[in-house]
PDB file of C-alpha atoms in Angstrom:
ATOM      1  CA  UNK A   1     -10.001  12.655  12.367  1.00 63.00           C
ATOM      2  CA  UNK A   2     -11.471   9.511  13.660  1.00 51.00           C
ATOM      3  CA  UNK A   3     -13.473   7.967  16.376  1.00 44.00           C
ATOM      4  CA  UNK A   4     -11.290   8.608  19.359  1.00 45.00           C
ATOM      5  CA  UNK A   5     -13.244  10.514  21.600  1.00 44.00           C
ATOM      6  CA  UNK A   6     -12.880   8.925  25.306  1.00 40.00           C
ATOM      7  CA  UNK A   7     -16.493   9.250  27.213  1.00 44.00           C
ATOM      8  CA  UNK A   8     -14.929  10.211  30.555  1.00 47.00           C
ATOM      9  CA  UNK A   9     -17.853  11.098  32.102  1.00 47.00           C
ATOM     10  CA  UNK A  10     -18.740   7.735  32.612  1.00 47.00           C
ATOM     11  CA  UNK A  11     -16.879   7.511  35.744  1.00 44.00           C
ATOM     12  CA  UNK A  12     -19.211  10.369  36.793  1.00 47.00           C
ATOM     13  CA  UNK A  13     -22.231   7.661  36.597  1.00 40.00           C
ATOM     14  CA  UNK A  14     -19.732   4.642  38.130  1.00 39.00           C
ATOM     15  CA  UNK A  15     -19.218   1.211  36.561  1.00 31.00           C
ATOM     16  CA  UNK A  16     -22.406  -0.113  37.996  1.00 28.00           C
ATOM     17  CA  UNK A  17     -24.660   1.839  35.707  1.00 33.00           C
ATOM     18  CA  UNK A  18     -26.564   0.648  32.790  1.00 25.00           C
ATOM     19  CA  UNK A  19     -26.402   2.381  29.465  1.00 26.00           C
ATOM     20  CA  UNK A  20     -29.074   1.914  26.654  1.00 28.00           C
ATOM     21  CA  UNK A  21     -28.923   3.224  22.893  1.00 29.00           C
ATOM     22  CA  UNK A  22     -32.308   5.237  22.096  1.00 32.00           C
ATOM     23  CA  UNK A  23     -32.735   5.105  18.139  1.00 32.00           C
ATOM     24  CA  UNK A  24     -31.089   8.609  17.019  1.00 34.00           C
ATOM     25  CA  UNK A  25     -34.393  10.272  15.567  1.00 34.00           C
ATOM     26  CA  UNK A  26     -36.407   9.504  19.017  1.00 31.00           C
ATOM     27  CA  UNK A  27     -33.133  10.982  20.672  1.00 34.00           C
ATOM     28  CA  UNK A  28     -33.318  14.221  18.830  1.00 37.00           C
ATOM     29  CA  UNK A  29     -37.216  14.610  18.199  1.00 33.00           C
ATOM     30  CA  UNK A  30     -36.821  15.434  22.321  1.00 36.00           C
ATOM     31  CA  UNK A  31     -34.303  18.197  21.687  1.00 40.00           C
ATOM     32  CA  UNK A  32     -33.069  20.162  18.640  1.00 43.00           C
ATOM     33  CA  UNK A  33     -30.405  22.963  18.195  1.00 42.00           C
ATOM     34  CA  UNK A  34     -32.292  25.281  16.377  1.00 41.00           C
ATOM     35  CA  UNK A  35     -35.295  25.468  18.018  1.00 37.00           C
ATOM     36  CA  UNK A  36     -36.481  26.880  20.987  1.00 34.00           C
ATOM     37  CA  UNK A  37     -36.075  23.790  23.951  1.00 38.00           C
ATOM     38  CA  UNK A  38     -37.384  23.507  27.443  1.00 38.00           C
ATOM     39  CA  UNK A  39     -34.575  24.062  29.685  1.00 38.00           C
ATOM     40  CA  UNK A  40     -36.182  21.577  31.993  1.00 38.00           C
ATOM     41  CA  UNK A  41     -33.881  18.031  32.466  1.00 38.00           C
ATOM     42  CA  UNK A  42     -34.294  14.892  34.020  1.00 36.00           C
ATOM     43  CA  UNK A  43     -32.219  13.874  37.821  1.00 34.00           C
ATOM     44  CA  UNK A  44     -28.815  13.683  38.113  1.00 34.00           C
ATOM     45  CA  UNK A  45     -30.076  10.328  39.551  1.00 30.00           C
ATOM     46  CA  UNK A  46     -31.820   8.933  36.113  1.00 28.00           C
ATOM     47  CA  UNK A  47     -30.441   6.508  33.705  1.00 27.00           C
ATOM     48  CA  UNK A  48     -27.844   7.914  30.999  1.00 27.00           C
ATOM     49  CA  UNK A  49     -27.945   7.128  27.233  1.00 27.00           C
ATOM     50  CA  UNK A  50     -25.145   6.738  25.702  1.00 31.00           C
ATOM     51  CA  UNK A  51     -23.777   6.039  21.971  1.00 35.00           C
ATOM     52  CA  UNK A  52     -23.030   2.633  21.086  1.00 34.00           C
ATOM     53  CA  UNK A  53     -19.883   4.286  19.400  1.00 35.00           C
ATOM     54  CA  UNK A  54     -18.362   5.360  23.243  1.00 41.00           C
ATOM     55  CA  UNK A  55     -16.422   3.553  24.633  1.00 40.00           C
ATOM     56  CA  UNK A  56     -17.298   2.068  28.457  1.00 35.00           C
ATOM     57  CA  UNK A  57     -14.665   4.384  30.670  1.00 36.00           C
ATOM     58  CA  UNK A  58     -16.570   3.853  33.546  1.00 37.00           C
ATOM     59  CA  UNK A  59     -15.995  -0.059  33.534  1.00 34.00           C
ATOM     60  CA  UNK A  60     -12.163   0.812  33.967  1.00 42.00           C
ATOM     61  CA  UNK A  61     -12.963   2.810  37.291  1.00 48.00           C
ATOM     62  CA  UNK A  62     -14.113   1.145  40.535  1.00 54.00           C
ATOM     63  CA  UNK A  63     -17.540   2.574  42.358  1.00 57.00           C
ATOM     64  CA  UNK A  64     -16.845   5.193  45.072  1.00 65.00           C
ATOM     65  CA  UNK A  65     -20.418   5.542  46.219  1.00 69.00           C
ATOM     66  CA  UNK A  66     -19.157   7.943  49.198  1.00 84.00           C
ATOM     67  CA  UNK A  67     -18.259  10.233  46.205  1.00 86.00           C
ATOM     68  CA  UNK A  68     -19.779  13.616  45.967  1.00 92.00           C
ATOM     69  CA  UNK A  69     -20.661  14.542  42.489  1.00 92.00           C
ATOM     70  CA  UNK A  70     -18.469  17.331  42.763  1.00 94.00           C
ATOM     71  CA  UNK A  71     -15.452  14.657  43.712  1.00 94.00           C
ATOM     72  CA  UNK A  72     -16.493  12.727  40.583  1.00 93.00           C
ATOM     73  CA  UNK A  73     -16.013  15.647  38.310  1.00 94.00           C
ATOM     74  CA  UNK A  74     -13.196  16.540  39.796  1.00 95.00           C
ATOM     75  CA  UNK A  75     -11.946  12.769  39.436  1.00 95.00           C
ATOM     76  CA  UNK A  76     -12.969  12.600  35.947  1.00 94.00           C
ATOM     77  CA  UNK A  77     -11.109  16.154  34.798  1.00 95.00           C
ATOM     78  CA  UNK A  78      -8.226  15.086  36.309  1.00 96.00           C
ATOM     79  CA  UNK A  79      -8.383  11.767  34.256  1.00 95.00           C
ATOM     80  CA  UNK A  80      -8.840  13.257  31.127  1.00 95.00           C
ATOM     81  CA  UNK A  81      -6.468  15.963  31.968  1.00 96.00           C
ATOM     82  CA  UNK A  82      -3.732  13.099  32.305  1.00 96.00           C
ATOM     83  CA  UNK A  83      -4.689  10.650  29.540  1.00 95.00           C
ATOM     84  CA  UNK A  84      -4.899  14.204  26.808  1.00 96.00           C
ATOM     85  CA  UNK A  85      -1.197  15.092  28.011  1.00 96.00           C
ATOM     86  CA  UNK A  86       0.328  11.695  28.232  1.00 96.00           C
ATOM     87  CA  UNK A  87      -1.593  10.771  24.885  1.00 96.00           C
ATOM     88  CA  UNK A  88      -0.370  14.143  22.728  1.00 96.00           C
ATOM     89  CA  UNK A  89       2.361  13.342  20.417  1.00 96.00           C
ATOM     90  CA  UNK A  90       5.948  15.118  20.904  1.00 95.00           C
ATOM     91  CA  UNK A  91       6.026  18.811  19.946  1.00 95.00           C
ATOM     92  CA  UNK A  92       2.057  18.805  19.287  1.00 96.00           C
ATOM     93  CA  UNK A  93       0.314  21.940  21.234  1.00 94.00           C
ATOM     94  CA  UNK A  94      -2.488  21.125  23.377  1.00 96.00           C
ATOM     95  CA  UNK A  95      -5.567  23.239  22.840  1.00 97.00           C
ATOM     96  CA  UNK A  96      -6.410  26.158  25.186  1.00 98.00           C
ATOM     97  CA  UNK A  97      -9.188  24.191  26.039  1.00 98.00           C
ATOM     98  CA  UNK A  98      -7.237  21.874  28.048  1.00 98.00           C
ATOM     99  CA  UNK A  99      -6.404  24.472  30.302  1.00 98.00           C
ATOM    100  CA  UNK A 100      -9.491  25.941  30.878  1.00 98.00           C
ATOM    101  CA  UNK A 101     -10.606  22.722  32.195  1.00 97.00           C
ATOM    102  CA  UNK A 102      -7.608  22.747  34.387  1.00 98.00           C
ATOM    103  CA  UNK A 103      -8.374  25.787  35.331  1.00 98.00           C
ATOM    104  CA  UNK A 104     -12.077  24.525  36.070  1.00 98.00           C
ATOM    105  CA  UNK A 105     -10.835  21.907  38.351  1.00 97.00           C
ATOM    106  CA  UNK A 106      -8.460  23.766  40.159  1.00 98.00           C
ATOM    107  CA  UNK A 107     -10.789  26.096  41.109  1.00 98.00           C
ATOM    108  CA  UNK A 108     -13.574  23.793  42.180  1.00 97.00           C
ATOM    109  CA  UNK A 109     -15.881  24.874  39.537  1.00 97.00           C
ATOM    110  CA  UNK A 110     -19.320  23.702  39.712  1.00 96.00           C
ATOM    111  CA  UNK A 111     -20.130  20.197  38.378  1.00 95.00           C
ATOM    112  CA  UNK A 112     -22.117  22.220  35.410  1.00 95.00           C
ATOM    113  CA  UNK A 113     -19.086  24.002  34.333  1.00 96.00           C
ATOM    114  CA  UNK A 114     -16.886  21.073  34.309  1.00 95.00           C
ATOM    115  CA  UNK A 115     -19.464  19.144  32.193  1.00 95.00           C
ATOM    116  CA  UNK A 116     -19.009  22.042  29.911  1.00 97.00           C
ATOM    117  CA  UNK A 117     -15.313  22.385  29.826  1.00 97.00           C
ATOM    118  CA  UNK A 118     -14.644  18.102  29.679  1.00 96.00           C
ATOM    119  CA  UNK A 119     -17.629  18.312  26.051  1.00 96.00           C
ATOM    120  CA  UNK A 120     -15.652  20.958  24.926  1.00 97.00           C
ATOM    121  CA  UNK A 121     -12.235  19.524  25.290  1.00 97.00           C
ATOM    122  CA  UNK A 122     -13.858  16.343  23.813  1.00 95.00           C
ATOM    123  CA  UNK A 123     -14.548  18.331  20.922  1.00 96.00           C
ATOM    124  CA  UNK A 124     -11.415  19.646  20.346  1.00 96.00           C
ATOM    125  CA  UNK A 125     -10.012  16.077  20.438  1.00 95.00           C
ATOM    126  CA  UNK A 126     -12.191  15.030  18.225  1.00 94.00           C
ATOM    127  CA  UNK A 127     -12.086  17.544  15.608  1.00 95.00           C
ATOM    128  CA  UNK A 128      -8.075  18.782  15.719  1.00 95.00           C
ATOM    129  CA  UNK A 129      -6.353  15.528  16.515  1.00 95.00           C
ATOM    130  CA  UNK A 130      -6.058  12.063  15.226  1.00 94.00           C
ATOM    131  CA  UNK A 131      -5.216   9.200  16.789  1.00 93.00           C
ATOM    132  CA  UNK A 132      -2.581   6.342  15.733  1.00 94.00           C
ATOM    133  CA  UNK A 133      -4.459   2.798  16.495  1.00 91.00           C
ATOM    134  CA  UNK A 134      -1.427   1.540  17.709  1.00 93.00           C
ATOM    135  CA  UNK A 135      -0.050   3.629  20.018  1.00 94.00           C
ATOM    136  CA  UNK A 136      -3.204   5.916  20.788  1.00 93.00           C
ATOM    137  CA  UNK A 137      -0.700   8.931  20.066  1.00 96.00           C
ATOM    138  CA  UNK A 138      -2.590  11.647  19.220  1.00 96.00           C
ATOM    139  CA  UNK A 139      -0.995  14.279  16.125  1.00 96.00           C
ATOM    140  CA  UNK A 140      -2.908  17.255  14.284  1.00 96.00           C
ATOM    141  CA  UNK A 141      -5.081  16.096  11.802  1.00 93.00           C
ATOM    142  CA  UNK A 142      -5.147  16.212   8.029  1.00 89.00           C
ATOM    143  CA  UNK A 143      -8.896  16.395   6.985  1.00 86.00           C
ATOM    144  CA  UNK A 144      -9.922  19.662   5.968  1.00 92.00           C
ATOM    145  CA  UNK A 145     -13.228  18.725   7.298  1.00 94.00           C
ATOM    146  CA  UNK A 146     -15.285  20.526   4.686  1.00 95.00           C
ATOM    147  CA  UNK A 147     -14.164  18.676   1.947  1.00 94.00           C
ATOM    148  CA  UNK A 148     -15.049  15.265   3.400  1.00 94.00           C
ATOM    149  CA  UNK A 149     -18.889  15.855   5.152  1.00 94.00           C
ATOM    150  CA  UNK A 150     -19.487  12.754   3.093  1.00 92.00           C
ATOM    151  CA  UNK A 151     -17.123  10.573   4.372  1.00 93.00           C
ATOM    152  CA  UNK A 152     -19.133   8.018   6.755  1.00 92.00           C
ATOM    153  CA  UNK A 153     -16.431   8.507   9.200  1.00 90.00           C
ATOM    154  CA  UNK A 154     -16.972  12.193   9.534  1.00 92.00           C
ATOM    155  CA  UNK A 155     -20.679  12.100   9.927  1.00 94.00           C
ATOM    156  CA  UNK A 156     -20.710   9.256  12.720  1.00 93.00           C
ATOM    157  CA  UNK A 157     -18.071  11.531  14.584  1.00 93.00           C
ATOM    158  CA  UNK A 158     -20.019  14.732  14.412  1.00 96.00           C
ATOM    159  CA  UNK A 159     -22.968  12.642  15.316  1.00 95.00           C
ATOM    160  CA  UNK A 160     -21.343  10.835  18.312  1.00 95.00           C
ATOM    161  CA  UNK A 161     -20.461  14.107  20.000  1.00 95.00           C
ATOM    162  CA  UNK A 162     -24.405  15.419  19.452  1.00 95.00           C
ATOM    163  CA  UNK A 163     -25.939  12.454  20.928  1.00 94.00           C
ATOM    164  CA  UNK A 164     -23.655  12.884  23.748  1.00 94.00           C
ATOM    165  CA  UNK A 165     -23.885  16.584  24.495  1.00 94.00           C
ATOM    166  CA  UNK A 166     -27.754  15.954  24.121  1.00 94.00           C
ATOM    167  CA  UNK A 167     -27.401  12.703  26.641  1.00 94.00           C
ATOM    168  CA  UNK A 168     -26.038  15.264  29.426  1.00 94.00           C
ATOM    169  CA  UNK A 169     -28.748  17.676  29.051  1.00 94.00           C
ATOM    170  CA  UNK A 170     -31.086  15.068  29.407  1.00 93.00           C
ATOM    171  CA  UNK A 171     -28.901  13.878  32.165  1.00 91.00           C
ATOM    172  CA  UNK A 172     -28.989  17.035  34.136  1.00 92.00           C
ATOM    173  CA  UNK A 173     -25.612  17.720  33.450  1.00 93.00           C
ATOM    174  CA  UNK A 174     -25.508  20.659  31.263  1.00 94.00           C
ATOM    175  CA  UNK A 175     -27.645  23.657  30.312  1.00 95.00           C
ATOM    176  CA  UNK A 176     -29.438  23.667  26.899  1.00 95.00           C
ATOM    177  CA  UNK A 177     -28.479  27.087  26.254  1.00 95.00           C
ATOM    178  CA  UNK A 178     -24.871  26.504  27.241  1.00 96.00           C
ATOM    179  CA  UNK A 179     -24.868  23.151  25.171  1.00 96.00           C
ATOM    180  CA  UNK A 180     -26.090  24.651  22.052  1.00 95.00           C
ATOM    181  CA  UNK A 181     -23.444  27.517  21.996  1.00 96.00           C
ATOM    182  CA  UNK A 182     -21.047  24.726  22.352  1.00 97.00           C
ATOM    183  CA  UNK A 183     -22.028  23.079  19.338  1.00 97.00           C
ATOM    184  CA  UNK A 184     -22.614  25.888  17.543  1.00 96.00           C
ATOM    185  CA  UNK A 185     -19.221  27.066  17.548  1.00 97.00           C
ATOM    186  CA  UNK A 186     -16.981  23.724  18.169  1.00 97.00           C
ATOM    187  CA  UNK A 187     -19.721  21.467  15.841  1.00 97.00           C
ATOM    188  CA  UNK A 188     -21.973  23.205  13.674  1.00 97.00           C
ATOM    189  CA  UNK A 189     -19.669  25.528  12.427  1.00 97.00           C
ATOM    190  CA  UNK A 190     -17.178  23.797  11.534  1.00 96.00           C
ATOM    191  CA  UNK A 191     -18.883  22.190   8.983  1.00 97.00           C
ATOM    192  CA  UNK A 192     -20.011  25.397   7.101  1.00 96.00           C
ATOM    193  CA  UNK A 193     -23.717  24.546   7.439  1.00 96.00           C
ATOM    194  CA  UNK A 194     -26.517  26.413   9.013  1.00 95.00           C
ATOM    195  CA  UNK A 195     -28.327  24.719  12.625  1.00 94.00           C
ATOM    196  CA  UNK A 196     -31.532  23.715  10.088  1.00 95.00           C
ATOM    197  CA  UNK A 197     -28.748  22.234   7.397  1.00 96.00           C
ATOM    198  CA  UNK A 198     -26.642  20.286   9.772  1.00 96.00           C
ATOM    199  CA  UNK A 199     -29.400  18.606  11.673  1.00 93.00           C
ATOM    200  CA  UNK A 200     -30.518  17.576   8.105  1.00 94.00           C
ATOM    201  CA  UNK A 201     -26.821  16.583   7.256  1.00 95.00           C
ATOM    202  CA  UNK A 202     -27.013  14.054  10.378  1.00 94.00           C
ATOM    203  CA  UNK A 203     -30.388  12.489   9.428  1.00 91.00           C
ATOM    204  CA  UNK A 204     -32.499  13.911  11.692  1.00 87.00           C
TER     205      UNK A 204
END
């Protein structure tokens, strides 16, 4: 398990756009999985924050401002689509994930859905694969994740993918409700803890 995850929705936003860390409690005093949250979001056209632990996919993608949104999800589910299969190691499964977001794109889901299906597959990368720093080959992983909440590793990872699911709700991206069943069941519970106890876990 280690930082790996790829922010591919970046190209969503294109390379021009400027990303800007809020401090972690001021991000999460605005929304909090286990209490009740407005379902009301900012425009798709506002400014993203993003985790200084992501790394900058969009810089790697030239603007297409004639782009639809829906074109730019599609665009950025068939990127991660290719760089998850070319990246799994030989005889590793992928997830069923992978294929629902195939699925997603194929059927020209809409740009809500794929958000959802892209954070969950980003999940699943995160939390059943790691990633050789050489090669960027990605094999099951080893930790036994409740045995090492501690580890400083662990925590930053578990907080990365929060920030970020809470960066596309307020981006417009995503549902509240739909994120927090999402990290309920590909976060939260993994780690054994209750919503109150894994907020408090994270330091907010």
């Amino acid at each position: 398990m280690k930082l790996s995850t790829a922010c591919i929705l970046f190209s969503v936003l294109g390379a021009s756009s400027a990303f800007i860390v809020p401090p972690a409690a001021r991000l999460h005093h605005q929304v909090r999985m286990h209490r009740t949250v407005s379902s009301s979001t900012s425009s798709p056209a506002s400014q993203l924050y993003m985790s200084s632990t992501e790394s900058d996919f969009a810089t790697a993608m030239p603007d297409k401002p004639n782009q639809s949104l829906q074109e730019r999800m599609e665009e950025a589910a068939t990127t991660f689509i290719a760089s998850f299969t070319e990246r799994l190691g030989e005889g590793v499964d992928p997830p069923p994930e992978l294929d629902a977001l195939r699925k997603a794109r194929d059927e020209k889901a809409p740009p809500e859905i794929m958000t959802a299906r892209i954070y969950e597959l980003m999940c699943e990368q995160s939390m059943l694969y790691d990633v050789d720093p050489e090669t960027g080959i990605m094999t099951p992983t080893e930790w036994i994740i409740t045995e090492n909440l501690e580890e400083d590793n662990v925590k930053q990872e578990f907080k990365m993918l929060y920030n970020y699911g809470m960066n596309l709700v307020f981006r417009g991206m995503i549902g509240v409700e739909e994120l927090k069943e999402i990290m309920k069941k590909r976060l939260i519970a993994r780690t054994g803890k209750t919503p109150e106890e894994f907020d408090a876990w994270l330091g907010f």
